[in-house]
XYZ file of C-alpha atoms in Angstrom:
79
model
C 0.000 0.000 0.000
C 1.277 3.453 -0.865
C 2.026 5.940 1.858
C 0.093 9.189 2.057
C 1.716 12.271 0.624
C 2.384 15.164 2.998
C -0.531 17.070 1.436
C -2.928 14.131 1.900
C -1.783 13.524 5.453
C -1.996 17.208 6.377
C -5.504 17.613 4.950
C -6.762 14.587 6.898
C -5.021 15.763 10.066
C -6.600 19.210 9.717
C -10.076 17.682 9.327
C -9.479 15.287 12.231
C -8.230 18.058 14.522
C -11.257 20.208 13.738
C -13.658 17.317 14.391
C -11.964 16.401 17.666
C -11.906 20.015 18.852
C -15.628 20.415 18.069
C -16.878 17.252 19.752
C -18.410 16.550 23.149
C -21.239 18.005 25.192
C -20.332 21.600 24.364
C -21.143 20.951 20.684
C -23.852 18.284 20.999
C -26.520 20.462 19.351
C -24.519 20.469 16.119
C -24.814 16.678 15.932
C -28.470 16.214 16.913
C -30.223 19.246 15.377
C -30.892 18.668 11.664
C -31.355 22.409 11.075
C -27.772 23.036 12.174
C -26.487 20.576 9.571
C -27.129 23.196 6.926
C -26.770 26.416 8.898
C -23.954 26.090 11.433
C -20.502 27.484 10.758
C -19.045 24.313 12.251
C -20.682 22.117 9.592
C -19.704 24.566 6.871
C -16.081 24.257 8.010
C -16.320 20.448 8.200
C -17.610 20.322 4.619
C -14.866 22.699 3.468
C -12.138 20.626 5.140
C -13.626 17.392 3.751
C -13.639 18.894 0.244
C -10.018 19.953 0.741
C -9.146 16.373 1.735
C -10.901 14.972 -1.335
C -8.992 17.416 -3.511
C -5.664 16.482 -1.910
C -6.238 12.869 -2.989
C -7.364 13.926 -6.455
C -10.774 12.374 -5.818
C -13.907 13.648 -7.472
C -16.747 15.008 -5.330
C -19.808 12.868 -6.067
C -23.185 13.215 -4.375
C -24.548 9.970 -2.929
C -27.524 8.250 -4.559
C -30.990 9.215 -3.355
C -32.009 7.671 -0.041
C -34.033 8.501 3.053
C -30.981 10.234 4.522
C -30.666 13.997 4.800
C -27.951 15.285 2.475
C -26.365 18.717 2.871
C -24.958 19.884 -0.451
C -24.019 23.264 -1.852
C -27.687 24.244 -2.049
C -28.493 23.330 1.565
C -30.461 20.438 3.001
C -32.360 17.978 0.842
C -33.704 14.481 1.371
């Protein structure tokens, strides 16, 4: 298996650090309130860091197939 490049590793570490630093009781509302999935600055930052990680790997951003799940894309929440 190939090792991660510095760019790949750094982008994942940045996302991981942000997630870890925004976890726990202090941030619980961001993980249980569906409205905050599309409106909170925390989720906006998570999506930005995730997109940066995808880009660092050269992976294409592809929306998942339709399901009963709530999906937060560029246009906000949809189901």
